[in-house]
Short mmCIF file of C-alpha atoms in Angstrom, two decimals:
data_model
loop_
_atom_site.label_atom_id
_atom_site.label_comp_id
_atom_site.label_asym_id
_atom_site.label_seq_id
_atom_site.Cartn_x
_atom_site.Cartn_y
_atom_site.Cartn_z
CA MET K 1055 0.00 0.00 0.00
CA ASN K 1056 1.38 3.39 -1.05
CA LEU K 1057 0.80 5.86 1.78
CA PHE K 1058 1.50 8.83 -0.49
CA GLN K 1059 -1.04 8.25 -3.28
CA ARG K 1060 -3.37 11.21 -3.73
CA ASP K 1061 -6.49 9.04 -4.05
CA ARG K 1062 -5.79 7.55 -0.63
CA LEU K 1063 -5.21 10.99 0.95
CA VAL K 1064 -8.41 12.38 -0.63
CA GLU K 1065 -10.32 9.37 0.72
CA GLN K 1066 -9.09 10.25 4.24
CA LEU K 1067 -10.34 13.80 3.71
CA GLN K 1068 -13.76 12.57 2.56
CA SER K 1069 -14.21 10.02 5.34
CA ASN K 1070 -13.09 12.32 8.20
CA LYS K 1071 -15.11 15.48 8.65
CA ASN K 1072 -13.85 16.11 12.21
CA TRP K 1073 -10.19 16.86 13.02
CA ASP K 1074 -8.23 17.90 16.08
CA VAL K 1075 -5.99 20.24 14.08
CA ILE K 1076 -6.33 21.72 10.58
CA ILE K 1077 -3.24 23.56 9.33
CA ILE K 1078 -3.50 26.01 6.45
CA GLY K 1079 -0.22 26.22 4.51
CA GLY K 1080 2.33 23.62 3.40
CA GLY K 1081 5.60 25.51 3.76
CA ALA K 1082 8.28 24.84 6.37
CA THR K 1083 6.17 26.22 9.22
CA GLY K 1084 2.95 24.39 8.36
CA LEU K 1085 4.75 21.11 7.72
CA GLY K 1086 6.63 21.44 11.01
CA ILE K 1087 3.35 21.97 12.86
CA ALA K 1088 1.77 18.97 11.13
CA LEU K 1089 4.70 16.80 12.20
CA ASP K 1090 4.58 18.07 15.78
CA SER K 1091 0.81 17.60 15.95
CA ALA K 1092 0.79 14.11 14.39
CA THR K 1093 3.62 12.81 16.59
CA ARG K 1094 1.75 13.98 19.71
CA GLY K 1095 -1.19 11.85 18.55
CA TYR K 1096 -3.62 14.55 17.40
CA LYS K 1097 -5.78 13.90 14.34
CA THR K 1098 -4.07 16.23 11.90
CA LEU K 1099 -4.93 17.65 8.46
CA LEU K 1100 -2.75 20.02 6.43
CA LEU K 1101 -4.05 21.79 3.31
CA GLU K 1102 -1.79 23.55 0.79
CA GLN K 1103 -3.22 25.67 -2.03
CA ILE K 1104 -0.51 24.78 -4.59
CA ASP K 1105 2.44 22.49 -3.72
CA PHE K 1106 4.48 21.91 -0.59
CA ALA K 1107 7.18 24.61 -0.26
CA LYS K 1108 5.97 26.32 -3.45
CA GLY K 1109 6.62 29.75 -1.97
CA THR K 1110 9.27 31.01 0.44
CA SER K 1111 10.30 27.57 1.68
CA SER K 1112 11.91 26.47 -1.62
CA ARG K 1113 13.65 29.80 -2.26
CA SER K 1114 16.06 30.18 0.67
CA THR K 1115 19.83 30.74 0.62
CA LYS K 1116 20.10 26.99 1.41
CA LEU K 1117 21.58 27.69 4.85
CA VAL K 1118 20.80 26.09 8.20
CA HIS K 1119 22.32 28.72 10.43
CA GLY K 1120 22.23 30.64 13.67
CA GLY K 1121 22.52 33.96 11.88
CA VAL K 1122 25.88 35.68 12.17
CA ARG K 1123 24.23 39.01 11.35
CA TYR K 1124 21.74 38.62 14.22
CA LEU K 1125 24.73 38.09 16.52
CA ALA K 1126 26.20 41.40 15.34
CA GLN K 1127 22.83 43.01 16.17
CA GLY K 1128 23.06 41.59 19.69
CA ASN K 1129 20.10 39.21 19.29
CA ILE K 1130 21.76 36.49 21.38
CA ASP K 1131 18.58 34.52 22.23
CA LEU K 1132 17.54 34.20 18.58
CA VAL K 1133 21.04 33.01 17.61
CA ARG K 1134 21.26 30.50 20.48
CA GLU K 1135 17.84 29.04 19.62
CA ALA K 1136 18.70 28.77 15.91
CA LEU K 1137 22.09 27.14 16.62
CA TYR K 1138 20.41 24.52 18.79
CA GLU K 1139 17.83 23.82 16.08
CA ARG K 1140 20.62 23.69 13.47
CA GLY K 1141 22.16 20.82 15.44
CA LEU K 1142 18.84 18.96 15.60
CA MET K 1143 18.30 19.36 11.84
CA LEU K 1144 21.68 17.78 11.10
CA LYS K 1145 20.91 14.94 13.50
CA ASN K 1146 17.37 14.30 12.21
CA ALA K 1147 17.93 14.78 8.45
CA PRO K 1148 21.63 14.05 7.80
CA HIS K 1149 20.97 13.14 4.15
CA LEU K 1150 19.87 16.71 3.41
CA VAL K 1151 21.70 18.85 6.00
CA SER K 1152 25.49 19.04 5.97
CA ASN K 1153 28.29 20.82 7.81
CA GLN K 1154 29.54 23.66 5.59
CA THR K 1155 32.73 25.66 6.14
CA PHE K 1156 32.56 29.39 5.46
CA VAL K 1157 35.44 31.79 4.95
CA ILE K 1158 35.12 35.51 5.70
CA PRO K 1159 37.84 37.27 3.65
CA ASN K 1160 39.39 40.19 5.59
CA TYR K 1161 40.81 43.29 3.91
CA HIS K 1162 41.63 45.26 7.08
CA TRP K 1163 43.61 43.97 10.08
CA TRP K 1164 40.87 45.03 12.52
CA GLU K 1165 38.29 42.92 10.60
CA THR K 1166 40.26 39.77 11.41
CA LEU K 1167 40.15 40.59 15.12
CA LYS K 1168 36.48 41.60 15.07
CA TYR K 1169 35.24 38.47 13.24
CA THR K 1170 37.49 36.10 15.18
CA VAL K 1171 36.07 37.35 18.49
CA GLY K 1172 32.47 37.41 17.15
CA LEU K 1173 32.66 33.89 15.80
CA LYS K 1174 34.15 32.52 19.02
CA ILE K 1175 30.93 33.73 20.68
CA TYR K 1176 28.99 32.00 17.87
CA ASP K 1177 30.92 28.77 18.61
CA PHE K 1178 30.21 29.09 22.33
CA LEU K 1179 26.47 29.60 21.78
CA SER K 1180 26.23 26.39 19.74
CA GLY K 1181 27.21 24.38 22.85
CA LYS K 1182 27.23 20.58 22.52
CA LEU K 1183 25.69 20.77 19.04
CA SER K 1184 28.69 22.63 17.62
CA PHE K 1185 29.59 22.07 13.95
CA GLY K 1186 33.27 22.90 14.56
CA LYS K 1187 35.51 25.65 15.91
CA SER K 1188 36.17 28.89 14.02
CA VAL K 1189 39.82 29.68 13.21
CA ARG K 1190 41.78 32.60 11.85
CA ILE K 1191 43.84 31.92 8.69
CA ASN K 1192 46.54 33.98 6.95
CA LYS K 1193 46.46 35.50 3.48
CA LYS K 1194 48.17 32.52 1.81
CA LYS K 1195 45.73 29.97 3.28
CA THR K 1196 42.76 32.20 2.43
CA SER K 1197 43.90 32.41 -1.22
CA LEU K 1198 44.46 28.65 -1.35
CA ARG K 1199 41.03 27.89 0.01
CA LEU K 1200 39.30 30.54 -2.10
CA SER K 1201 41.15 30.37 -5.42
CA THR K 1202 38.94 33.01 -7.08
CA ILE K 1203 39.15 35.61 -4.26
CA LYS K 1204 40.85 38.92 -5.09
CA PRO K 1205 44.31 38.91 -3.43
CA ASP K 1206 44.86 42.69 -3.57
CA LYS K 1207 44.93 44.11 0.00
CA LEU K 1208 43.74 40.75 1.38
CA LYS K 1209 44.93 40.37 4.99
CA GLY K 1210 43.61 36.86 5.73
CA GLY K 1211 40.35 35.25 6.68
CA VAL K 1212 38.26 33.66 9.39
CA VAL K 1213 36.85 30.16 8.90
CA TYR K 1214 33.65 29.13 10.67
CA HIS K 1215 31.05 26.35 10.39
CA ASP K 1216 27.35 26.45 9.62
CA GLY K 1217 24.81 24.23 7.90
CA GLN K 1218 23.82 23.84 4.27
CA PHE K 1219 20.72 21.99 3.03
CA ASP K 1220 18.20 21.36 0.29
CA ASP K 1221 15.10 23.25 1.41
CA ALA K 1222 12.36 21.88 -0.88
CA ARG K 1223 13.65 18.31 -0.57
CA LEU K 1224 13.47 18.62 3.21
CA ALA K 1225 9.90 19.95 2.93
CA VAL K 1226 8.89 16.91 0.84
CA ASN K 1227 10.56 14.52 3.30
CA ILE K 1228 8.84 16.21 6.28
CA ALA K 1229 5.50 15.86 4.45
CA GLN K 1230 6.21 12.14 3.97
CA THR K 1231 7.12 11.79 7.66
CA CYS K 1232 3.83 13.45 8.66
CA ILE K 1233 1.85 10.97 6.55
CA GLU K 1234 3.83 8.06 7.99
CA LYS K 1235 2.88 9.34 11.45
CA GLY K 1236 -0.83 9.31 10.58
CA ALA K 1237 -1.46 12.87 9.37
CA THR K 1238 -3.36 13.68 6.16
CA LEU K 1239 -1.65 16.20 3.86
CA LEU K 1240 -3.02 17.42 0.57
CA ASN K 1241 -1.51 19.78 -1.97
CA TYR K 1242 -3.67 21.62 -4.53
CA CYS K 1243 -6.40 21.98 -1.91
CA LYS K 1244 -7.02 25.62 -1.02
CA VAL K 1245 -8.78 26.91 2.08
CA VAL K 1246 -11.32 29.41 0.74
CA GLY K 1247 -13.19 30.20 3.96
CA LEU K 1248 -13.53 29.56 7.68
CA LEU K 1249 -16.43 27.85 9.44
CA LYS K 1250 -17.77 29.60 12.56
CA ASP K 1251 -20.34 28.96 15.25
CA ASP K 1252 -23.00 31.39 16.53
CA LYS K 1253 -20.42 32.92 18.92
CA ASP K 1254 -18.13 33.80 15.99
CA LYS K 1255 -15.58 31.15 17.01
CA VAL K 1256 -13.70 29.29 14.26
CA THR K 1257 -14.85 25.67 14.08
CA GLY K 1258 -13.26 24.55 10.81
CA VAL K 1259 -12.53 25.43 7.19
CA ILE K 1260 -14.07 25.38 3.73
CA ALA K 1261 -11.58 23.83 1.30
CA PHE K 1262 -11.52 23.49 -2.47
CA ASP K 1263 -9.63 20.63 -4.13
CA SER K 1264 -8.66 22.21 -7.47
CA GLU K 1265 -7.61 18.90 -8.99
CA ALA K 1266 -10.90 17.10 -8.30
CA ASP K 1267 -13.01 20.29 -8.51
CA GLU K 1268 -14.48 19.34 -5.12
CA ARG K 1269 -15.50 21.50 -2.15
CA TYR K 1270 -15.35 20.35 1.48
CA GLU K 1271 -16.55 21.62 4.85
CA LEU K 1272 -14.23 20.29 7.55
CA ASN K 1273 -14.56 20.68 11.31
CA ALA K 1274 -11.64 21.09 13.73
CA LYS K 1275 -10.97 21.81 17.39
CA LEU K 1276 -8.17 24.10 16.22
CA VAL K 1277 -7.36 25.89 12.95
CA ILE K 1278 -3.79 27.14 12.46
CA ASN K 1279 -2.87 29.79 9.92
CA ALA K 1280 0.70 29.05 8.74
CA THR K 1281 0.53 30.68 5.33
CA GLY K 1282 3.67 32.83 5.33
CA VAL K 1283 3.23 35.87 3.09
CA PHE K 1284 -0.47 34.97 2.73
CA THR K 1285 -1.05 35.28 6.50
CA ASP K 1286 -3.05 38.49 6.23
CA GLU K 1287 -5.50 37.01 3.69
CA VAL K 1288 -6.46 34.27 6.16
CA LEU K 1289 -6.68 36.80 9.02
CA LYS K 1290 -9.07 38.84 6.87
CA MET K 1291 -11.17 35.70 6.18
CA ASP K 1292 -11.61 35.64 9.96
CA ASN K 1293 -12.05 39.38 10.41
CA LYS K 1294 -12.27 41.69 7.40
CA ASN K 1295 -10.99 44.58 9.53
CA ALA K 1296 -7.84 42.79 10.78
CA ARG K 1297 -4.67 44.84 10.46
CA ASP K 1298 -1.79 43.58 8.34
CA PHE K 1299 0.67 41.56 10.42
CA VAL K 1300 3.14 40.61 7.68
CA ARG K 1301 5.45 42.75 5.61
CA PRO K 1302 6.89 40.78 2.67
CA SER K 1303 10.58 41.28 2.02
CA GLN K 1304 12.02 39.97 -1.24
CA GLY K 1305 15.34 38.19 -1.49
CA ILE K 1306 16.81 37.04 -4.79
CA HIS K 1307 19.56 34.52 -5.58
CA LEU K 1308 21.72 33.96 -8.63
CA VAL K 1309 23.00 30.47 -9.47
CA LEU K 1310 26.43 30.24 -11.11
CA ASP K 1311 28.73 27.55 -12.42
CA LYS K 1312 31.02 25.92 -9.83
CA SER K 1313 34.09 27.50 -11.51
CA PHE K 1314 33.30 30.80 -9.75
CA LEU K 1315 33.93 29.09 -6.39
CA PRO K 1316 35.83 25.85 -7.14
CA GLY K 1317 36.64 24.65 -3.61
CA ASP K 1318 34.48 23.22 -0.85
CA ASP K 1319 34.23 26.45 1.18
CA ALA K 1320 31.44 29.00 1.08
CA ILE K 1321 32.17 32.74 1.24
CA MET K 1322 30.45 35.12 3.62
CA ILE K 1323 30.84 38.81 2.80
CA PRO K 1324 29.93 40.42 6.12
CA LYS K 1325 29.07 43.95 5.09
CA THR K 1326 27.59 45.01 1.77
CA ASP K 1327 26.68 48.58 0.80
CA ASP K 1328 23.27 48.28 2.46
CA GLY K 1329 24.81 46.89 5.67
CA ARG K 1330 23.80 43.28 5.09
CA VAL K 1331 25.66 40.07 4.33
CA LEU K 1332 26.17 38.28 1.02
CA PHE K 1333 26.75 34.53 0.73
CA LEU K 1334 28.33 32.45 -2.02
CA VAL K 1335 27.39 28.87 -1.17
CA PRO K 1336 28.31 25.61 -2.96
CA TRP K 1337 25.07 23.75 -3.72
CA HIS K 1338 24.51 20.67 -5.93
CA ASP K 1339 27.75 21.37 -7.83
CA LYS K 1340 26.73 25.00 -8.49
CA VAL K 1341 27.14 28.23 -6.51
CA VAL K 1342 24.17 30.08 -5.00
CA VAL K 1343 24.82 33.82 -4.51
CA GLY K 1344 22.51 35.98 -2.43
CA THR K 1345 20.61 37.60 -1.03
CA THR K 1346 18.87 40.97 -1.25
CA ASP K 1347 16.32 42.43 1.14
CA THR K 1348 13.69 44.56 -0.57
CA VAL K 1349 10.48 45.53 1.24
CA LEU K 1350 7.44 45.05 -0.99
CA ASP K 1351 3.87 46.26 -0.66
CA SER K 1352 2.43 43.25 -2.47
CA HIS K 1353 3.21 39.58 -2.97
CA SER K 1354 2.56 36.75 -5.41
CA LEU K 1355 3.17 33.02 -5.83
CA GLU K 1356 5.89 33.80 -8.40
CA PRO K 1357 7.78 36.91 -7.23
CA LYS K 1358 9.87 38.58 -9.93
CA PRO K 1359 13.52 39.59 -9.39
CA LEU K 1360 14.09 43.32 -9.83
CA SER K 1361 16.88 44.52 -12.15
CA GLU K 1362 18.41 46.62 -9.35
CA GLU K 1363 18.60 43.48 -7.15
CA VAL K 1364 20.46 41.61 -9.90
CA ASP K 1365 22.85 44.55 -10.39
CA PHE K 1366 23.49 44.77 -6.64
CA ILE K 1367 24.47 41.08 -6.35
CA LEU K 1368 26.65 41.16 -9.49
CA GLU K 1369 28.44 44.37 -8.43
CA THR K 1370 29.06 43.16 -4.88
CA THR K 1371 30.27 39.72 -6.02
CA ASN K 1372 32.64 41.24 -8.60
CA ARG K 1373 34.33 43.33 -5.92
CA TYR K 1374 35.57 40.11 -4.32
CA LEU K 1375 36.17 37.64 -7.18
CA THR K 1376 38.97 37.61 -9.76
CA LYS K 1377 36.67 35.79 -12.19
CA LYS K 1378 34.17 38.40 -13.36
CA VAL K 1379 30.50 37.45 -13.18
CA SER K 1380 28.15 38.84 -15.83
CA GLN K 1381 24.47 38.32 -16.55
CA LYS K 1382 25.25 35.66 -19.16
CA ASP K 1383 26.89 33.52 -16.44
CA VAL K 1384 23.67 33.25 -14.45
CA GLN K 1385 22.22 29.75 -14.92
CA SER K 1386 19.13 30.38 -12.83
CA ILE K 1387 17.70 33.25 -10.84
CA PHE K 1388 15.03 32.86 -8.19
CA ALA K 1389 13.17 35.24 -5.91
CA GLY K 1390 11.53 34.49 -2.59
CA LEU K 1391 9.46 36.46 -0.12
CA ARG K 1392 10.16 36.46 3.62
CA PRO K 1393 7.02 36.78 5.75
CA LEU K 1394 8.47 39.23 8.25
CA ALA K 1395 6.34 40.13 11.24
CA ALA K 1396 5.67 43.81 10.58
CA PRO K 1397 6.10 46.56 13.20
CA LYS K 1398 3.10 48.67 14.09
CA ASP K 1399 4.79 51.89 12.95
CA ASP K 1400 5.05 50.70 9.28
CA SER K 1401 8.85 50.94 9.38
CA GLU K 1402 10.46 50.55 5.94
CA LYS K 1403 13.70 49.17 7.34
CA THR K 1404 13.68 45.39 7.04
CA LYS K 1405 16.60 45.24 9.47
CA GLU K 1406 14.16 46.56 12.09
CA ILE K 1407 11.38 44.11 11.20
CA SER K 1408 11.44 41.08 13.46
CA ARG K 1409 13.10 37.87 12.26
CA SER K 1410 11.80 35.95 15.26
CA HIS K 1411 8.44 34.23 15.05
CA LYS K 1412 5.23 35.55 16.53
CA ILE K 1413 2.09 33.63 17.54
CA ILE K 1414 -1.18 35.53 17.25
CA VAL K 1415 -4.42 34.39 18.91
CA SER K 1416 -7.50 35.93 17.30
CA ASP K 1417 -10.74 36.56 19.22
CA SER K 1418 -12.28 33.77 17.13
CA GLY K 1419 -9.71 31.24 18.39
CA LEU K 1420 -7.82 31.16 15.08
CA LEU K 1421 -4.12 30.59 15.82
CA THR K 1422 -1.62 32.31 13.49
CA ILE K 1423 2.16 31.87 13.33
CA THR K 1424 4.27 34.40 11.42
CA GLY K 1425 7.94 35.23 10.90
CA GLY K 1426 10.80 32.90 11.75
CA LYS K 1427 13.04 31.01 9.35
CA TRP K 1428 13.71 27.49 8.05
CA THR K 1429 16.31 26.70 10.71
CA THR K 1430 13.80 27.18 13.52
CA TYR K 1431 10.83 25.46 11.83
CA ARG K 1432 10.70 22.70 14.48
CA ARG K 1433 10.80 25.11 17.43
CA MET K 1434 8.15 27.30 15.83
CA ALA K 1435 5.91 24.25 15.52
CA GLN K 1436 6.53 23.23 19.14
CA ASP K 1437 5.70 26.74 20.38
CA THR K 1438 2.51 26.86 18.28
CA VAL K 1439 1.14 23.51 19.47
CA ASN K 1440 2.12 24.32 23.08
CA LYS K 1441 0.15 27.57 22.75
CA ALA K 1442 -2.90 25.62 21.58
CA ILE K 1443 -2.62 23.39 24.66
CA VAL K 1444 -2.42 26.44 26.96
CA MET K 1445 -5.54 27.82 25.21
CA GLY K 1446 -7.33 24.58 26.09
CA LYS K 1447 -7.83 23.64 22.44
CA LEU K 1448 -5.92 20.35 22.69
CA PRO K 1449 -5.20 17.80 25.45
CA ASN K 1450 -1.76 18.20 27.03
CA LYS K 1451 0.79 15.91 25.33
CA GLN K 1452 4.56 16.31 25.20
CA CYS K 1453 6.42 17.39 22.05
CA LYS K 1454 8.29 14.48 20.42
CA THR K 1455 10.08 16.09 17.46
CA LYS K 1456 13.51 16.74 19.01
CA ASN K 1457 14.60 13.21 18.15
CA GLN K 1458 12.23 12.54 15.26
CA SER K 1459 14.12 11.27 12.21
CA ILE K 1460 12.88 12.72 8.94
CA HIS K 1461 11.92 10.38 6.07
CA GLY K 1462 15.08 9.27 4.24
CA ALA K 1463 17.44 9.97 7.16
CA ILE K 1464 20.67 7.98 6.84
CA GLU K 1465 24.21 8.51 8.12
CA ASN K 1466 27.49 8.13 6.17
CA ILE K 1467 26.03 8.88 2.79
CA ASP K 1468 28.04 8.97 -0.46
CA ARG K 1469 27.57 12.55 -1.65
CA THR K 1470 29.43 11.89 -4.93
CA ASN K 1471 26.28 10.12 -6.19
CA HIS K 1472 23.63 12.77 -6.88
CA LEU K 1473 20.94 10.36 -5.62
CA TYR K 1474 22.23 10.87 -2.06
CA ILE K 1475 19.47 13.45 -1.47
CA TYR K 1476 16.96 10.59 -1.33
CA GLY K 1477 18.68 9.00 1.67
CA THR K 1478 17.15 5.58 2.35
CA ASP K 1479 15.01 5.90 -0.79
CA GLN K 1480 18.11 5.91 -3.02
CA LYS K 1481 18.08 2.11 -3.24
CA ASN K 1482 14.42 2.17 -4.35
CA ILE K 1483 15.18 4.56 -7.21
CA GLU K 1484 18.16 2.44 -8.26
CA GLN K 1485 15.87 -0.63 -8.20
CA LEU K 1486 13.37 1.24 -10.38
CA MET K 1487 16.12 1.80 -12.97
CA LYS K 1488 17.07 -1.88 -12.85
CA ASN K 1489 13.46 -2.95 -13.35
CA GLU K 1490 12.83 -0.41 -16.13
CA PRO K 1491 16.20 0.40 -17.78
CA GLU K 1492 14.70 3.16 -19.96
CA LEU K 1493 14.10 5.15 -16.74
CA SER K 1494 17.86 5.51 -16.22
CA GLU K 1495 17.97 7.98 -19.15
CA ARG K 1496 18.92 11.53 -18.17
CA LEU K 1497 16.44 14.36 -18.56
CA HIS K 1498 19.13 16.59 -20.09
CA PRO K 1499 22.75 15.97 -21.21
CA LYS K 1500 24.02 18.64 -18.76
CA SER K 1501 22.18 17.18 -15.78
CA ASP K 1502 22.42 13.97 -13.72
CA PHE K 1503 18.67 13.86 -13.05
CA THR K 1504 16.93 10.82 -14.53
CA LYS K 1505 13.46 9.73 -15.66
CA ALA K 1506 13.37 7.35 -12.69
CA GLU K 1507 13.45 10.35 -10.32
CA VAL K 1508 10.46 11.86 -12.11
CA VAL K 1509 8.48 8.63 -11.79
CA TRP K 1510 9.52 8.35 -8.13
CA ALA K 1511 8.40 11.95 -7.47
CA ILE K 1512 4.97 11.25 -8.96
CA ARG K 1513 4.42 7.90 -7.22
CA ASN K 1514 5.95 8.65 -3.81
CA GLU K 1515 6.46 12.40 -3.39
CA MET K 1516 3.04 13.78 -4.36
CA ALA K 1517 4.27 15.67 -7.45
CA ARG K 1518 1.36 16.62 -9.75
CA THR K 1519 2.88 19.04 -12.29
CA ILE K 1520 6.08 19.64 -14.27
CA GLU K 1521 6.90 22.48 -11.91
CA ASP K 1522 6.46 20.26 -8.84
CA VAL K 1523 9.01 17.86 -10.35
CA LEU K 1524 11.58 20.24 -11.86
CA ALA K 1525 11.41 22.97 -9.21
CA ARG K 1526 10.95 21.14 -5.93
CA ARG K 1527 11.68 17.40 -6.37
CA VAL K 1528 14.80 17.35 -8.57
CA ARG K 1529 15.65 21.12 -8.35
CA MET K 1530 16.65 21.49 -12.01
CA LEU K 1531 14.75 24.77 -12.43
CA PHE K 1532 16.83 26.27 -9.59
CA LEU K 1533 20.12 24.90 -10.95
CA ASP K 1534 19.84 25.39 -14.72
CA ALA K 1535 16.62 27.01 -15.88
CA ARG K 1536 17.33 26.57 -19.60
CA ALA K 1537 17.94 22.83 -19.14
CA ALA K 1538 14.68 22.63 -17.18
CA ILE K 1539 12.69 24.24 -20.02
CA ILE K 1540 14.19 21.79 -22.52
CA SER K 1541 13.42 18.85 -20.19
CA ALA K 1542 9.77 19.83 -19.70
CA PRO K 1543 8.28 17.70 -22.55
CA ILE K 1544 9.96 14.54 -21.20
CA VAL K 1545 8.57 15.21 -17.71
CA ALA K 1546 5.11 16.03 -19.14
CA GLU K 1547 5.00 12.71 -20.96
CA LEU K 1548 5.95 10.77 -17.82
CA LEU K 1549 3.36 12.69 -15.76
CA ALA K 1550 0.65 11.98 -18.35
CA GLN K 1551 1.50 8.25 -18.32
CA GLU K 1552 1.49 8.04 -14.52
CA LEU K 1553 -1.59 10.20 -13.92
CA GLY K 1554 -3.64 8.99 -16.91
CA LYS K 1555 -3.74 12.36 -18.71
CA ASP K 1556 -4.12 13.07 -22.43
CA LYS K 1557 -1.98 14.98 -24.97
CA VAL K 1558 -4.01 18.18 -24.52
CA TRP K 1559 -3.18 18.17 -20.79
CA GLU K 1560 0.46 17.45 -21.62
CA ARG K 1561 0.69 20.44 -23.98
CA GLN K 1562 -1.01 22.72 -21.44
CA GLU K 1563 1.39 21.58 -18.72
CA ILE K 1564 4.42 22.38 -20.92
CA ASP K 1565 2.99 25.84 -21.69
CA ASN K 1566 2.27 26.53 -18.00
CA PHE K 1567 5.74 25.45 -16.92
CA THR K 1568 7.54 27.36 -19.69
CA LYS K 1569 5.74 30.55 -18.69
CA ILE K 1570 6.91 30.17 -15.07
CA ALA K 1571 10.43 28.95 -15.97
CA LYS K 1572 11.17 31.96 -18.17
CA GLN K 1573 11.33 34.07 -15.01
CA TYR K 1574 14.27 31.95 -13.83
CA VAL K 1575 16.32 32.76 -16.94
CA LEU K 1576 18.02 36.14 -16.91
CA ASN K 1577 17.25 38.18 -20.06
CA LEU K 1578 15.16 35.43 -21.62
CA ASN K 1579 13.23 36.95 -24.51
CA GLY K 1580 9.58 35.96 -24.37
CA MET K 1581 9.72 34.84 -28.02
CA LEU K 1582 12.62 32.44 -27.51
CA THR K 1583 11.87 28.91 -28.76
CA PHE K 1584 13.06 25.48 -27.63
CA LYS K 1585 15.34 25.45 -30.70
CA ASP K 1586 16.95 28.74 -29.58
CA LEU K 1587 17.52 27.31 -26.10
CA VAL K 1588 19.15 24.15 -27.45
CA HIS K 1589 21.60 26.20 -29.51
CA GLN K 1590 22.53 28.68 -26.79
#
């Protein structure tokens, strides 16, 4: 019996009208709450309007970190909490979270002293879950470790440790863990309204399954709003006069070839022109460079990078690297929105908008969680469920997620094989290729991803569209957007075979994906054809 088949999950939705907990939103926060709730033994349902981690949670800088910048701001408690959670993430999902060394290049003697002292505090705060001690290195060692760093006026560097991970893959694996623990999770099922009693208390949700074109009324002891940048929409479903609690801040990332950062180390540039940090992080044999921090007044499911954001990252990066980066070197560009908990004074400065999470209890009993970051997803979930217990919404049961292994967790993994991201499922995908040799074909000559991974994503990881597969299951859209566009027809054909769809659906899927994917290609002319892409 396949636990992850959509028909089976829909059946659970249809046969259970009463739930302990209904969670709206399938990003890191919502998934974390579903896992916490299910492992405590509550009857748990999570509904996601599009796909798991479709928004913010697939568009991070790929770091599991305490936040060096927050340390500089004196936010010790936030850093300590995040460092503790970083250690738990490595322990519970070692196939997706790894220990990453970072080098801060120093161009003034006083920088070396400042960052050495600061990072020793960072080390101390990590306690028993430390990833390794920070050390100061001289100019020669810095240049050896970072072969593309500009040597002119370089004084040395400071090496420290933090975490690196695959965000959307972790989201999918958490979703699988939730289902294995008895929760029901459904993507492409949007909450369109709240149910209330005669005292104006929330008693459930109205949901619409866009795939089956079906509407449901579902009762719950507790409804949790974990919708990230869409938080305010749900709050206004509850109370049309509710004030805005979230201020979206956009961050963009450029993905470059590994030759721009050939070693194993990441680079952290501690102070850019706007007083923030810039990271260059090795990721799936590419380099992710980011991020920006632009306050927006609106938000969407597909945020668009701004030209000034691209220019800022390119200019800042080129100040530090000997190998010049230009727009033509960008293999993919992606934008994400942070759901920052907004201050009441409408401050424009995102540095002053809280990065810590906030739990809001509405008069109706709706529970909302906003803010936070991927690293603290587990703690945010624990705090949210504990709050519900204090409110008397749920019976008192202890949190069990500190030592909860995530689906796929395996130690001592061979990271030279790109299938390592599947952890314990790797052997199943390899078996699939043995059983059906044609599935071992690659999706694109420049990529290691295979047809077998597409089939696996559809059968076992709840992928329903080309975008689900190429953006969040195999990550090709984030690594090489042009290759992803070329691969779309192959994925569409496999989806149609697995889901029983016709050629019209296939064509529509390719068109839908191409429209989205064009935003990930810098300077992609809207009239560009597949033939043009192949010959680029």
